[in-house]
Amino acid sequence: MAKQVLGNNALGLPFSPAVAAGGFIFLSGQMAFDQNNQLVGGDITAQTKQVLTNIKNLLAEQDLTLDAIVKNTIWLTHVEDFAAFNQAYAEFFPNNPPARATVRSDLLIPGARIEIEALAIKD
């Protein structure tokens, strides 16, 4: 099965926002950019909600919801953000959340506190 590039990389960087292949959708790490490609405000709650909204919108282009996600990998720049991140994350996955790994990263783009990569299944 051939791969299909999904989404629009408005930042002009050398990656695809998402790729469909073999019944899966692989979403590149998403950050808290709004519709104007501006990084949203500095707190982890706002950034987490923006990232998950971006993921939700990418999946919607394929007629999928967040329920299609089977695995997320999360990078946080500040370990003390974990509780607030977890609370905001739970709002998007109230039931049957996907598998998840969460790690701390010292290096994301300046001002970014979170990045989320997702793997979704397309039935």
CSV table of C-alpha atoms in Angstrom, one decimal:
chain,number,residue,atom,x,y,z
A,1,MET,CA,0.0,0.0,0.0
A,2,ALA,CA,1.3,3.4,-0.9
A,3,LYS,CA,1.7,6.2,1.6
A,4,GLN,CA,-0.5,9.3,1.5
A,5,VAL,CA,0.6,12.6,2.8
A,6,LEU,CA,-2.0,14.4,4.9
A,7,GLY,CA,-2.4,17.9,6.1
A,8,ASN,CA,-0.7,21.1,5.1
A,9,ASN,CA,2.8,22.0,6.4
A,10,ALA,CA,2.3,25.7,6.6
A,11,LEU,CA,5.7,26.2,8.4
A,12,GLY,CA,7.6,25.1,5.3
A,13,LEU,CA,9.8,22.6,7.2
A,14,PRO,CA,10.8,19.3,5.7
A,15,PHE,CA,8.2,17.0,7.2
A,16,SER,CA,4.6,16.0,6.6
A,17,PRO,CA,2.0,16.8,9.3
A,18,ALA,CA,0.6,13.2,8.9
A,19,VAL,CA,1.1,10.2,6.7
A,20,ALA,CA,-1.4,7.4,6.1
A,21,ALA,CA,0.0,3.9,5.3
A,22,GLY,CA,-1.1,0.4,6.0
A,23,GLY,CA,-4.3,1.3,7.7
A,24,PHE,CA,-2.5,3.7,10.1
A,25,ILE,CA,-2.2,7.4,10.3
A,26,PHE,CA,1.1,8.6,11.7
A,27,LEU,CA,0.9,12.2,13.0
A,28,SER,CA,4.2,14.1,13.3
A,29,GLY,CA,4.8,15.8,16.6
A,30,GLN,CA,2.3,18.6,17.0
A,31,MET,CA,3.0,21.8,18.9
A,32,ALA,CA,0.7,24.5,20.1
A,33,PHE,CA,0.5,26.5,16.9
A,34,ASP,CA,-2.8,28.3,16.3
A,35,GLN,CA,-4.5,28.8,12.9
A,36,ASN,CA,-2.1,31.8,12.3
A,37,ASN,CA,1.0,29.6,12.9
A,38,GLN,CA,1.7,31.4,16.2
A,39,LEU,CA,2.6,29.6,19.3
A,40,VAL,CA,-0.1,30.0,21.9
A,41,GLY,CA,0.5,31.4,25.4
A,42,GLY,CA,3.0,30.0,27.7
A,43,ASP,CA,1.1,27.8,30.2
A,44,ILE,CA,0.9,24.0,29.8
A,45,THR,CA,-2.9,23.8,30.0
A,46,ALA,CA,-3.4,26.2,27.0
A,47,GLN,CA,-0.6,24.6,25.0
A,48,THR,CA,-1.9,21.0,25.7
A,49,LYS,CA,-5.4,22.0,24.6
A,50,GLN,CA,-4.1,23.6,21.4
A,51,VAL,CA,-1.9,20.6,20.5
A,52,LEU,CA,-4.8,18.2,21.0
A,53,THR,CA,-7.2,20.5,19.1
A,54,ASN,CA,-4.6,20.5,16.2
A,55,ILE,CA,-4.5,16.6,16.3
A,56,LYS,CA,-8.3,16.5,16.4
A,57,ASN,CA,-8.5,18.7,13.4
A,58,LEU,CA,-5.9,16.7,11.4
A,59,LEU,CA,-7.9,13.5,12.1
A,60,ALA,CA,-11.2,15.2,11.2
A,61,GLU,CA,-9.8,15.7,7.7
A,62,GLN,CA,-9.8,11.9,7.4
A,63,ASP,CA,-13.3,11.6,9.0
A,64,LEU,CA,-11.7,10.3,12.2
A,65,THR,CA,-12.0,11.4,15.9
A,66,LEU,CA,-9.6,11.2,18.8
A,67,ASP,CA,-11.0,7.7,19.5
A,68,ALA,CA,-8.9,6.5,16.4
A,69,ILE,CA,-5.7,7.2,18.3
A,70,VAL,CA,-4.0,4.0,19.6
A,71,LYS,CA,-0.8,5.6,20.9
A,72,ASN,CA,0.5,9.0,21.9
A,73,THR,CA,4.1,10.1,22.7
A,74,ILE,CA,4.4,13.3,24.7
A,75,TRP,CA,7.4,15.5,25.3
A,76,LEU,CA,7.2,18.0,28.1
A,77,THR,CA,10.0,20.6,28.7
A,78,HIS,CA,9.1,21.0,32.4
A,79,VAL,CA,8.5,18.0,34.7
A,80,GLU,CA,6.5,20.2,37.0
A,81,ASP,CA,3.9,20.6,34.2
A,82,PHE,CA,3.0,16.9,34.4
A,83,ALA,CA,-0.1,17.3,36.7
A,84,ALA,CA,-1.6,20.2,34.7
A,85,PHE,CA,-0.8,18.5,31.4
A,86,ASN,CA,-2.5,15.3,32.6
A,87,GLN,CA,-5.6,17.2,33.7
A,88,ALA,CA,-6.0,18.9,30.3
A,89,TYR,CA,-5.1,15.7,28.4
A,90,ALA,CA,-7.9,13.8,30.3
A,91,GLU,CA,-10.5,16.3,29.0
A,92,PHE,CA,-9.8,15.1,25.5
A,93,PHE,CA,-9.6,11.3,26.4
A,94,PRO,CA,-12.3,10.9,29.1
A,95,ASN,CA,-12.9,7.2,28.3
A,96,ASN,CA,-10.7,4.5,26.9
A,97,PRO,CA,-7.6,6.7,26.5
A,98,PRO,CA,-4.8,5.5,24.1
A,99,ALA,CA,-1.6,4.0,25.2
A,100,ARG,CA,0.9,6.7,26.1
A,101,ALA,CA,4.5,7.5,26.8
A,102,THR,CA,5.5,10.8,28.4
A,103,VAL,CA,9.0,12.0,28.6
A,104,ARG,CA,10.9,15.2,29.5
A,105,SER,CA,12.8,16.9,26.8
A,106,ASP,CA,15.2,19.8,27.2
A,107,LEU,CA,14.9,21.0,23.7
A,108,LEU,CA,11.7,22.0,21.8
A,109,ILE,CA,11.3,25.2,19.9
A,110,PRO,CA,11.6,28.3,22.1
A,111,GLY,CA,8.4,28.9,24.1
A,112,ALA,CA,7.0,25.4,23.5
A,113,ARG,CA,6.3,23.4,26.6
A,114,ILE,CA,4.8,20.3,24.9
A,115,GLU,CA,4.9,18.2,21.7
A,116,ILE,CA,2.6,15.3,21.0
A,117,GLU,CA,3.1,12.6,18.3
A,118,ALA,CA,0.1,10.3,17.6
A,119,LEU,CA,-0.6,7.0,15.9
A,120,ALA,CA,-4.2,6.5,14.8
A,121,ILE,CA,-5.8,3.5,13.1
A,122,LYS,CA,-8.1,3.9,10.2
A,123,ASP,CA,-10.7,1.1,10.0
